[in-house]
mmCIF file of C-alpha atoms and ligand atoms in Angstrom:
data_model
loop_
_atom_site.group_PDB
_atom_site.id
_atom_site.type_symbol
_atom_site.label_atom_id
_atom_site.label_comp_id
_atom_site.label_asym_id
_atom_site.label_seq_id
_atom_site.Cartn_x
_atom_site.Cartn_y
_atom_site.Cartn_z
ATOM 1 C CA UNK A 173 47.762 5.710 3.956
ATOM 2 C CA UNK A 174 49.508 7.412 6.900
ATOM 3 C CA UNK A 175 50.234 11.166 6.045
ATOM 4 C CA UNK A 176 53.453 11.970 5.349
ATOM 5 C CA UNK A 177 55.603 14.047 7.445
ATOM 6 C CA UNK A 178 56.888 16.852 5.120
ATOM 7 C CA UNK A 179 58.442 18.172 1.646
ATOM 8 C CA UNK A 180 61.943 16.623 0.700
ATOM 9 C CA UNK A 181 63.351 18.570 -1.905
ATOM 10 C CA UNK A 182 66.541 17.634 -3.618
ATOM 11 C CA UNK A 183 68.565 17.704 -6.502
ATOM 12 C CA UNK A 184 71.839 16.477 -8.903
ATOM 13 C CA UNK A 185 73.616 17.354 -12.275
ATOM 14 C CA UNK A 186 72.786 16.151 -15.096
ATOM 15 C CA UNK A 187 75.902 13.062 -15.192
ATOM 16 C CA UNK A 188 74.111 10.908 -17.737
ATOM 17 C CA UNK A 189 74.507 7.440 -16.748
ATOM 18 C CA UNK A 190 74.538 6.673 -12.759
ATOM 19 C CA UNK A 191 77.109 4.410 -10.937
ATOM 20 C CA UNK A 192 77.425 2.784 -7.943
ATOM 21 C CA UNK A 193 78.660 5.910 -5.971
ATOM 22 C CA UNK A 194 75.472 7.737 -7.301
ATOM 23 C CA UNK A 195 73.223 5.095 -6.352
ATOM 24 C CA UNK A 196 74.213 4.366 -2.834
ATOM 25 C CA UNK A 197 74.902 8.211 -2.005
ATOM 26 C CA UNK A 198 71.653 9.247 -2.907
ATOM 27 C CA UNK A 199 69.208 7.380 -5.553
ATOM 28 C CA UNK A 200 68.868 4.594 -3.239
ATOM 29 C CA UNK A 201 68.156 7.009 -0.262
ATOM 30 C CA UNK A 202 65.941 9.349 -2.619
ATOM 31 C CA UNK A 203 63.970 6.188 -2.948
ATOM 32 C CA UNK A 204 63.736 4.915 0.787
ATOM 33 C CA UNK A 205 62.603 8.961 1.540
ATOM 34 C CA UNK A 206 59.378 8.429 -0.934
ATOM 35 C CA UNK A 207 56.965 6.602 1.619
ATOM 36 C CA UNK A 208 57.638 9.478 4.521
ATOM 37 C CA UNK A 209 57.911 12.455 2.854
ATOM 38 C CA UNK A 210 56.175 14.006 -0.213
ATOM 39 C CA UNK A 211 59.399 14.105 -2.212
ATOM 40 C CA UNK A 212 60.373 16.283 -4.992
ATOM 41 C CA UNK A 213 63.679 15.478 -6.880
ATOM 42 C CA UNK A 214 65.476 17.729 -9.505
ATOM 43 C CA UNK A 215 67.580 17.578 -12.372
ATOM 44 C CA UNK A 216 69.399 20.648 -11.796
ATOM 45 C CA UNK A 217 70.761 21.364 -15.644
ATOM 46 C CA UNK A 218 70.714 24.707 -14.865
ATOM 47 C CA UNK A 219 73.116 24.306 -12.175
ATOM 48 C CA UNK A 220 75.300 22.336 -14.862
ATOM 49 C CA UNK A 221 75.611 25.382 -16.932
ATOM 50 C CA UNK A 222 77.978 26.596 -14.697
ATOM 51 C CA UNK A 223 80.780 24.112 -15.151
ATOM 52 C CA UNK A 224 80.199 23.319 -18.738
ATOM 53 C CA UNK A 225 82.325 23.542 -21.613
ATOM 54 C CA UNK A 226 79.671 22.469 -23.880
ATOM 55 C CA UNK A 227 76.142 21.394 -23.956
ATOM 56 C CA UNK A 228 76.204 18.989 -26.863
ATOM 57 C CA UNK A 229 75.510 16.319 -24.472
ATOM 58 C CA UNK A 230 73.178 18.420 -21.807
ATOM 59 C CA UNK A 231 69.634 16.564 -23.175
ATOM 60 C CA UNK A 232 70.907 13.077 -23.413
ATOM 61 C CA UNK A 233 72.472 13.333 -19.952
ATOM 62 C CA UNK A 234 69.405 14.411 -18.639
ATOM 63 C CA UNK A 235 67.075 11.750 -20.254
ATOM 64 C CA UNK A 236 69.707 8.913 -19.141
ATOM 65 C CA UNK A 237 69.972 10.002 -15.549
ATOM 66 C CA UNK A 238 66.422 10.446 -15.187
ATOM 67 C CA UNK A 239 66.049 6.671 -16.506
ATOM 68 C CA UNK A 240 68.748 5.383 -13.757
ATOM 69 C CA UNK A 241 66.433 7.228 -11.282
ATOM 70 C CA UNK A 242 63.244 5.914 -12.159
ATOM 71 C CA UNK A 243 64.556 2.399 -12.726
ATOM 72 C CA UNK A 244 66.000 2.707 -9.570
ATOM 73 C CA UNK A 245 62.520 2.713 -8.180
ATOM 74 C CA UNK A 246 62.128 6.307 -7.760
ATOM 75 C CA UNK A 247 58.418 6.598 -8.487
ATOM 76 C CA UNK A 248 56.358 9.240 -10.512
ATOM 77 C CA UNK A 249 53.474 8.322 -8.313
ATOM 78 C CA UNK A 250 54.671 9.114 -5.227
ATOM 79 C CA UNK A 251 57.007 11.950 -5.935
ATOM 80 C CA UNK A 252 57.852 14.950 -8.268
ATOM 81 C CA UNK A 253 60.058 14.441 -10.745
ATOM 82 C CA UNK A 254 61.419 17.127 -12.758
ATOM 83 C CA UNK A 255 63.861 19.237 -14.850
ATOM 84 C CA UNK A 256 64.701 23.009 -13.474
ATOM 85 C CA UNK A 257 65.115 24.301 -16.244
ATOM 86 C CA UNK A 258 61.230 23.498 -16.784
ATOM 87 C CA UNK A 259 60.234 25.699 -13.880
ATOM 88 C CA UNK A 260 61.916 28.928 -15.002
ATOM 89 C CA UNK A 261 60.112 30.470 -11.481
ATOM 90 C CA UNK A 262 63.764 29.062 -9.929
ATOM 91 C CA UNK A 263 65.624 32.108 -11.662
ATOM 92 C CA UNK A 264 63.146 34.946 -11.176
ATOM 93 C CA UNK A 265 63.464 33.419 -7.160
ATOM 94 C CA UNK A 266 67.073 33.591 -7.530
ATOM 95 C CA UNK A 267 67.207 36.880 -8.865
ATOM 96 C CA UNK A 268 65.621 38.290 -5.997
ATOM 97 C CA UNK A 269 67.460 36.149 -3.498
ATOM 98 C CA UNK A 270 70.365 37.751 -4.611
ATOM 99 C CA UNK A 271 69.366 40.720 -3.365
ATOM 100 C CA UNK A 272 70.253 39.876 0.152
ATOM 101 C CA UNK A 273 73.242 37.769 -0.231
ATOM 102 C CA UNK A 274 76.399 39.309 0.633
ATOM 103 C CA UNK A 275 78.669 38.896 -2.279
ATOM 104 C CA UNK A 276 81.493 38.134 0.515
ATOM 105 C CA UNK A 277 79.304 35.488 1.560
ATOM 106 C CA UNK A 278 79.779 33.368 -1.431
ATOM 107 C CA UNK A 279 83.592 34.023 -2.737
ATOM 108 C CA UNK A 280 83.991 32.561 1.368
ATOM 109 C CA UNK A 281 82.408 28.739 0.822
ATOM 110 C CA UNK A 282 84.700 25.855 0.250
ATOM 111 C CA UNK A 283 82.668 24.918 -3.098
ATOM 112 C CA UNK A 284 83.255 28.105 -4.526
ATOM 113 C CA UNK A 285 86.948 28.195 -3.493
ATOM 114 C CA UNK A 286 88.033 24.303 -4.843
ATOM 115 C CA UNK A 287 85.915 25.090 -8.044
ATOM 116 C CA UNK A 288 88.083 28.104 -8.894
ATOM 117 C CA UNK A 289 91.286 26.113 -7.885
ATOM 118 C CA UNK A 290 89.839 22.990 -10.394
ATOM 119 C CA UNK A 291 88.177 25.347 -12.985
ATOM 120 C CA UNK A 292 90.704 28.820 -12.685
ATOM 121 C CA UNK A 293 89.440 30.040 -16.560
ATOM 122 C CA UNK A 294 85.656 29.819 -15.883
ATOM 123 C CA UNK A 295 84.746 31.614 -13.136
ATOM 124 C CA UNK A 296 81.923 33.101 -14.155
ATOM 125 C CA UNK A 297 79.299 34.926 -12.579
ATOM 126 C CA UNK A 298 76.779 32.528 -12.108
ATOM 127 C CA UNK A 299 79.252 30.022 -10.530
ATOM 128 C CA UNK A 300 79.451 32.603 -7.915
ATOM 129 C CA UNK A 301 75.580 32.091 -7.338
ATOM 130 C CA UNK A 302 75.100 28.514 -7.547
ATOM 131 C CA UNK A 303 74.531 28.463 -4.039
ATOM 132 C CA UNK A 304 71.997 30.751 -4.491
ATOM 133 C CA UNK A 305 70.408 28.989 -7.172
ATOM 134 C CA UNK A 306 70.288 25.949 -4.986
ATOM 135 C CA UNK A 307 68.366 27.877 -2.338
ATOM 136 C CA UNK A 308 66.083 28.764 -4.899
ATOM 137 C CA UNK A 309 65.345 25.218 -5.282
ATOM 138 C CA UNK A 310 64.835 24.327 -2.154
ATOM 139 C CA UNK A 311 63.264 27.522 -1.148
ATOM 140 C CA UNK A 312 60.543 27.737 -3.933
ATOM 141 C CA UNK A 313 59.489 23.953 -3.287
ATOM 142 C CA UNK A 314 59.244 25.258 0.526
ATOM 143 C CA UNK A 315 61.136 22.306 1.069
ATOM 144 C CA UNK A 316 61.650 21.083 5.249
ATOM 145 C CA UNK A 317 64.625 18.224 5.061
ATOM 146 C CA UNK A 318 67.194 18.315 1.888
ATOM 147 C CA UNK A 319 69.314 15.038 2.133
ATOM 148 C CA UNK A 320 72.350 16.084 1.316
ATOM 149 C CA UNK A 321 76.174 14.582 1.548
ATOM 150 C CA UNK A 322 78.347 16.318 4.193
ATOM 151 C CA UNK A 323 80.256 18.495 1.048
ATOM 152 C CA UNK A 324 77.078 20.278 0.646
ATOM 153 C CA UNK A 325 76.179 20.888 4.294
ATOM 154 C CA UNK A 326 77.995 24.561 3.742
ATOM 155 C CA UNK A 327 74.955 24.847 1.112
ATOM 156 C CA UNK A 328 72.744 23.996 3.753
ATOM 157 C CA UNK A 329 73.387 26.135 5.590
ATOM 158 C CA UNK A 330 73.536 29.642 3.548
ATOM 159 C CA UNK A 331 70.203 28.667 2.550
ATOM 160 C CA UNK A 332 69.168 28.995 5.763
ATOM 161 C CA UNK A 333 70.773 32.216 6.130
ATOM 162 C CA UNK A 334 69.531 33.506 2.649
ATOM 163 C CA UNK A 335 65.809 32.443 4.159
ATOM 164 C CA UNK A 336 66.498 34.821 7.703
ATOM 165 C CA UNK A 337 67.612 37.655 5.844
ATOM 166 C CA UNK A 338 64.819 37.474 3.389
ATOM 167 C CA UNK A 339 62.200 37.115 5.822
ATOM 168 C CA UNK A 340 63.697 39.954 8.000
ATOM 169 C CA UNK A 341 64.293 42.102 5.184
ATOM 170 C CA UNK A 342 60.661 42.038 4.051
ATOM 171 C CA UNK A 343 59.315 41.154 7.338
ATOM 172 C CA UNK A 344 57.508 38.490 6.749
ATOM 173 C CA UNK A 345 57.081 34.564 7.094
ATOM 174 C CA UNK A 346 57.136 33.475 3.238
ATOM 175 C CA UNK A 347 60.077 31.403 3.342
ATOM 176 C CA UNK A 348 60.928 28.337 5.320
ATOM 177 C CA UNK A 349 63.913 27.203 6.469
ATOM 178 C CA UNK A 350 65.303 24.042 5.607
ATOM 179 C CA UNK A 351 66.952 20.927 7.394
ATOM 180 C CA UNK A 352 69.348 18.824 6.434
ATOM 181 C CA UNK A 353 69.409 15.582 6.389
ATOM 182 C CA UNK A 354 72.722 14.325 6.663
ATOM 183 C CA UNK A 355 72.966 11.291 4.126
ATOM 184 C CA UNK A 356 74.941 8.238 5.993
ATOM 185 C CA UNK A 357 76.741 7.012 3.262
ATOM 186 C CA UNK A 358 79.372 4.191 3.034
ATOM 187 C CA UNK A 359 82.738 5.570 1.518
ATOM 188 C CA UNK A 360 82.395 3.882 -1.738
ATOM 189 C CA UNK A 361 86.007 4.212 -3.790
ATOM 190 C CA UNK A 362 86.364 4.111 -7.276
ATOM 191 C CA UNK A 363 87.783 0.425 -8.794
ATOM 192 C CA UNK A 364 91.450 2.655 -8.235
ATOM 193 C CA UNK A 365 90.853 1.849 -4.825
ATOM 194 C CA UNK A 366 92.273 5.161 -4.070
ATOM 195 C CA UNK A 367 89.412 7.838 -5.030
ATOM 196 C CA UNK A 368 85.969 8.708 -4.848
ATOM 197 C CA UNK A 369 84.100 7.011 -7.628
ATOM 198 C CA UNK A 370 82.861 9.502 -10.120
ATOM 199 C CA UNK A 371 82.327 9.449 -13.241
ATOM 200 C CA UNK A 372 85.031 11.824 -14.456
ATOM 201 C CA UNK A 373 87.725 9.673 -12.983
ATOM 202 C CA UNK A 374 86.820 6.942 -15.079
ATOM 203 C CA UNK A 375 86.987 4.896 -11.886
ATOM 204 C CA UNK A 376 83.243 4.110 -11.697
ATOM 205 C CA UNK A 377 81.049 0.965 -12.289
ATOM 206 C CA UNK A 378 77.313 1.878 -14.009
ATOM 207 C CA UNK A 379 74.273 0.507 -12.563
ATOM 208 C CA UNK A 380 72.981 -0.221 -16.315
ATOM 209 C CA UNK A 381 75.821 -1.790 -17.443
ATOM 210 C CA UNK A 382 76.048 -5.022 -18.518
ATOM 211 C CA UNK A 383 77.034 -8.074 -16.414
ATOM 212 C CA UNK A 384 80.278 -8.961 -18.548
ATOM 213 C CA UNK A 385 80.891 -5.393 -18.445
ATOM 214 C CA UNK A 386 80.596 -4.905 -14.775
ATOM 215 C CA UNK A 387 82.393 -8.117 -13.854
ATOM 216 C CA UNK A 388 85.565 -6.472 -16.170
ATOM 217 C CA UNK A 389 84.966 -3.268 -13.966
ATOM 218 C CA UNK A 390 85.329 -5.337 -10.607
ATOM 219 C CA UNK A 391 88.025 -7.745 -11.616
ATOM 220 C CA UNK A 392 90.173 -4.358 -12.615
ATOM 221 C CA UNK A 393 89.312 -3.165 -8.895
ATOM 222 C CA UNK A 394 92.227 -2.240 -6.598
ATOM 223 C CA UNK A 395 92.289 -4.397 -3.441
ATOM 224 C CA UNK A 396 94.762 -4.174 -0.191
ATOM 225 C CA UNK A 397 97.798 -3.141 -1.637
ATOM 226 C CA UNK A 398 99.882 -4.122 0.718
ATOM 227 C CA UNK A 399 98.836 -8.309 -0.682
ATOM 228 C CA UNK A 400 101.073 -8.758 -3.461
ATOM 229 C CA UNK A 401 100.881 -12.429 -3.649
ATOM 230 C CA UNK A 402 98.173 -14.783 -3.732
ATOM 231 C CA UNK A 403 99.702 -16.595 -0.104
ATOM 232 C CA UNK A 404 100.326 -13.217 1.258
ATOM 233 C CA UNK A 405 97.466 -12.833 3.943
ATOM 234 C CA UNK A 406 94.986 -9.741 3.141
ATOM 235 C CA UNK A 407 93.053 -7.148 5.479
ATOM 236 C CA UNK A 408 89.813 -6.779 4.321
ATOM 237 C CA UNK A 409 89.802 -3.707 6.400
ATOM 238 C CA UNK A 410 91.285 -1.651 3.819
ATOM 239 C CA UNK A 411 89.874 -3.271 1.061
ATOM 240 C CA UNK A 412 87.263 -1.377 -1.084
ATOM 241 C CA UNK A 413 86.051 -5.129 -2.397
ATOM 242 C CA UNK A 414 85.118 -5.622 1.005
ATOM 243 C CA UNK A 415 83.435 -2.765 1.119
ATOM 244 C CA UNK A 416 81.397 -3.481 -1.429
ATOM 245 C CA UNK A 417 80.606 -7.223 -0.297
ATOM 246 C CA UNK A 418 79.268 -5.858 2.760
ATOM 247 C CA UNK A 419 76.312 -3.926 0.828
ATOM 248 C CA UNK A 420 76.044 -6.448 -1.889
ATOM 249 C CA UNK A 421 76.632 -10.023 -0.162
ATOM 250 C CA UNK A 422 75.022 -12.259 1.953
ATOM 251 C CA UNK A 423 76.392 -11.846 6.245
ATOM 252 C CA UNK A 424 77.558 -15.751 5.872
ATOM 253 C CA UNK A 425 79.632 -14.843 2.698
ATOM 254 C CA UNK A 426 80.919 -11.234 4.165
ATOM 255 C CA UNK A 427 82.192 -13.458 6.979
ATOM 256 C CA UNK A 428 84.043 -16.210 5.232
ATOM 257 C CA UNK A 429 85.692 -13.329 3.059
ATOM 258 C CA UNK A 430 86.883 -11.639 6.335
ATOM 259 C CA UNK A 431 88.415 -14.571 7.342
ATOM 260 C CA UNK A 432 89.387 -16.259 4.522
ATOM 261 C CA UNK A 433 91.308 -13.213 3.007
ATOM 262 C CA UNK A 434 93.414 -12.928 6.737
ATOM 263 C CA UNK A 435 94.652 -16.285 6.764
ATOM 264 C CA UNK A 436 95.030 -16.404 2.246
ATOM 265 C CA UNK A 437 92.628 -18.942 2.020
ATOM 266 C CA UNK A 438 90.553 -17.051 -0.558
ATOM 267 C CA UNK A 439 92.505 -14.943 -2.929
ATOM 268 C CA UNK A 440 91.509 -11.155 -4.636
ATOM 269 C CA UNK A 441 90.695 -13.233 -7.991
ATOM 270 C CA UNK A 442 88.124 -15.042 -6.712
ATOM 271 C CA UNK A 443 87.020 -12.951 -3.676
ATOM 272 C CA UNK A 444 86.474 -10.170 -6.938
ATOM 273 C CA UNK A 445 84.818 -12.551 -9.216
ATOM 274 C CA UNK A 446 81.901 -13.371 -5.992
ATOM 275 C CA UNK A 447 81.271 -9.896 -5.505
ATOM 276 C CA UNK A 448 80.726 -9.140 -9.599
ATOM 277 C CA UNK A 449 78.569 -11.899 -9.268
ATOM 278 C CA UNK A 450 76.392 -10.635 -5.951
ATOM 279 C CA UNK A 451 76.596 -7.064 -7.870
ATOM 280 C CA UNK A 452 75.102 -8.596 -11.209
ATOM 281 C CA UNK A 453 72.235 -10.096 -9.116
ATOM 282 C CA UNK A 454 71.267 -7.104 -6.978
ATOM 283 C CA UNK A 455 71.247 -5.207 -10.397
ATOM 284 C CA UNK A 456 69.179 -7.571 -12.223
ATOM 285 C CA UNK A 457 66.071 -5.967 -12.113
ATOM 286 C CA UNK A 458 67.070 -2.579 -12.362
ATOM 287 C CA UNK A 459 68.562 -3.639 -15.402
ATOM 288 C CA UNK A 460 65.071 -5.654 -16.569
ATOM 289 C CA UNK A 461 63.295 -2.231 -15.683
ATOM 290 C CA UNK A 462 65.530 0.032 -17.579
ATOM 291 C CA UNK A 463 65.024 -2.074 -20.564
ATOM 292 C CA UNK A 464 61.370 -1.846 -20.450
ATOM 293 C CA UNK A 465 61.789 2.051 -19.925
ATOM 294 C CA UNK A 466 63.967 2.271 -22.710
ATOM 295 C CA UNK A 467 61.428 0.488 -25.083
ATOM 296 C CA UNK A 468 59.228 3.584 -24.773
ATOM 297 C CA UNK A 469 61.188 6.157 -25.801
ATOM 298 C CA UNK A 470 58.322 8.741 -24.882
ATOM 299 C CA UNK A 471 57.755 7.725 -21.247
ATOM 300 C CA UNK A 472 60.493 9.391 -19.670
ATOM 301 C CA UNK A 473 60.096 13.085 -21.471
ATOM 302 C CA UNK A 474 56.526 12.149 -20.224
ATOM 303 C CA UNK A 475 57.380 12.119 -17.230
ATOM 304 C CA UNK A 476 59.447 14.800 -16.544
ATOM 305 C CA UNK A 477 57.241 16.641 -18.137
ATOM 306 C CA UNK A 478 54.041 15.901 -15.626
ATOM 307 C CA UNK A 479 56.444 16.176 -13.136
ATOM 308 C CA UNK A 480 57.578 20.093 -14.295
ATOM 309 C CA UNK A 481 53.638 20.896 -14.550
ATOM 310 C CA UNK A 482 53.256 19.344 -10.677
ATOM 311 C CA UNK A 483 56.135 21.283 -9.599
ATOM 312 C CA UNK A 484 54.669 24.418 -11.099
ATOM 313 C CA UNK A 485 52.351 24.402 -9.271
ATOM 314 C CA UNK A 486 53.865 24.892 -5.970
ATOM 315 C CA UNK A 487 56.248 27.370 -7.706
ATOM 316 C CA UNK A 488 53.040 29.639 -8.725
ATOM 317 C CA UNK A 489 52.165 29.740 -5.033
ATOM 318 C CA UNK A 490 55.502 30.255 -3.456
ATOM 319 C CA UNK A 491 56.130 33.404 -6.268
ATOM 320 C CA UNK A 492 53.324 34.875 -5.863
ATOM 321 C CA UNK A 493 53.583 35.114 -1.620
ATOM 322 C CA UNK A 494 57.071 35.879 -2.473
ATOM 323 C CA UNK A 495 56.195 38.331 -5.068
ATOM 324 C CA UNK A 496 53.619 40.410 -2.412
ATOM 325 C CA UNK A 497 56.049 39.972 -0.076
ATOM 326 C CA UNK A 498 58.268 42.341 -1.544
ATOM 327 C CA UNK A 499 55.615 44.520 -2.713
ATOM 328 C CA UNK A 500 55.916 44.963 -6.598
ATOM 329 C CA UNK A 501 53.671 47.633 -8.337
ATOM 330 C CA UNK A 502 50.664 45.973 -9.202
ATOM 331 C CA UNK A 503 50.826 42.643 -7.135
ATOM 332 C CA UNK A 504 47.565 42.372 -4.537
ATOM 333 C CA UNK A 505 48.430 41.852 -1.302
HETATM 334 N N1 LIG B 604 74.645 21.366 -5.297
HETATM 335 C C1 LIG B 604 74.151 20.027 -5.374
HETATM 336 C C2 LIG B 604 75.336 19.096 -5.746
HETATM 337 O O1 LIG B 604 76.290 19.536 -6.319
HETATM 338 C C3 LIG B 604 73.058 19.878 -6.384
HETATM 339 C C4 LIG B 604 71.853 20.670 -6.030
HETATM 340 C C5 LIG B 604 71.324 21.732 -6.708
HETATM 341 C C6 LIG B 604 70.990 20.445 -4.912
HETATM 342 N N2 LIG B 604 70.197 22.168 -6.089
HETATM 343 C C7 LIG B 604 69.969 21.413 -4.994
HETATM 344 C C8 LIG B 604 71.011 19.515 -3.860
HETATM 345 C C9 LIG B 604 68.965 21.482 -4.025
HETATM 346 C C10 LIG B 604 70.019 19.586 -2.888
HETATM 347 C C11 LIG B 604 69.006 20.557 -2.982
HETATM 348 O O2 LIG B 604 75.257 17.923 -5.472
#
């Protein structure tokens, strides 16, 4: 085995069930990182807290995502796989991180500004430091590259700065400064044709749904809006079926679409019912290996729970040069 080139930390809410946005913007890329890098991925239920009305559903979100992920082929063997919330070293890290984060700092990020637009009634104090938290994570793992999508590049970024004025502040070397690795990511749409696809919208299509389900999902989907007719020529171009034949199909079928659809020669009803069928074949053994997950209903907690202890591990170490660092009563250094 070749060694690998350095720590990949990253992380994502607690949805529950993935979808198609979720697995092309980051599980499949999370995956693909796994034989470079000694990876470490988070469920960041913490960071949920700060959005959430209630947690009835906090546990089973968890335990479903983290299925979707390792069905996915994200792999216990080769990476870290955890819960924060089981590494409670990420809030005593945050605590202190705190300490040299300019309040101004945070009100001024475009996260923090569209979630009080979205959310005006729960702006709490700890959505104020989520981006601290999040350095935390990354920071504590000592990770080098976070893959991130460009709407957390901002996050990125203050991390970095949280890392120079802790090191400066304390004068020392303790924490490293992060990369990111900008995710290339195909702009996905939601079967509305119109927005992202997430989960809230409704507009979504789940990886472990079934194939009658799915194909209902994809024959619902949006196409050019501009065809109204079945004769009416189409441009694939604007087409978010298209879109999604070009990651799922074959290049000989992807070509006879984009032709076929300019010149009305293939219509949206069958042109929707191929790609439900290319989708339900790529998924098939995702969906054969969440099955088998699912019949042991212990493996997951399992685990995410060797994955916490792993974790720990490197938290210990981090706190306590982070710890001496600062030079608490009592701490050898
Ligand atoms: N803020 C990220 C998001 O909303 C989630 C996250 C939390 C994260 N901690 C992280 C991502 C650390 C990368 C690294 O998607």
């Amino acid at each position: 085995m070749t060694a690998k080139k350095g720590r990949v930390f990253s992380g994502a809410r607690p949805t529950g069930r993935q979808h198609l946005g979720n697995y092309l913007g980051a599980i499949k890329n999370y995956v693909a990182m796994q034989d470079d890098y000694r990876t470490v991925y988070c469920i960041v239920d913490i960071h949920a807290l700060t959005t959430v009305e209630t947690t009835k559903d906090l546990a089973f979100n968890t335990q479903e995502m983290a299925l979707d992920w390792l069905a996915a082929g994200m792999d216990p063997k080769q990476s870290i796989i955890f819960v924060q919330s089981h590494v409670p070293e990420v809030m005593e890290l945050h605590t202190i991180l705190s300490m040299v984060t300019p309040l101004g700092k945070l009100t001024a990020l475009p996260t923090f500004k569209e979630k009080v637009r979205d959310n005006p009634d729960n702006v709490n104090y700890g959505l104020v430091g989520y981006p601290v938290l999040m350095s935390a994570d990354i920071l504590l793992y000592k990770a080098d590259a976070v893959p991130v999508g460009t709407d957390q590049i901002p996050h990125l970024e203050f991390a970095r700065e949280v890392v120079r004025s802790f090191n400066f502040h304390y004068e020392t070397d303790v924490l490293i400064e992060p990369q990111a690795v900008i995710t290339k990511i195909p702009k996905v749409l939601g079967i509305d044709g119109e927005r992202k696809m997430s989960k809230s919208l409704n507009n979504h299509i789940e990886l472990a749904a079934t194939p009658e389900e799915t194909e209902k999902r994809v024959m619902s989907m949006v196409t050019d809006p501009q065809r109204q007719r079945r004769n009416d020529p189409g441009n694939p171009d604007v087409c978010n079926v298209f879109t999604l034949h070009k990651i799922f199909s074959s290049e000989n079928e992807v070509e006879s679409i984009n032709k076929d659809c300019r010149i009305a020669e293939i219509g949206c009803v069958d042109c929707k019912r191929k790609l439900a069928a290319n989708l339900n074949k790529h998924l098939e053994p995702f969906r054969a290996k969440r099955k088998e997950l699912e019949g042991d209903p212990d493996y997951v907690r399992d685990v995410l729970l060797d994955g916490a202890k792993r974790a720990k591990v490197i938290a210990a170490e981090t706190m306590a040069e982070v710890r001496e660092a600062i030079g608490f009563y009592g701490v050898k250094g």
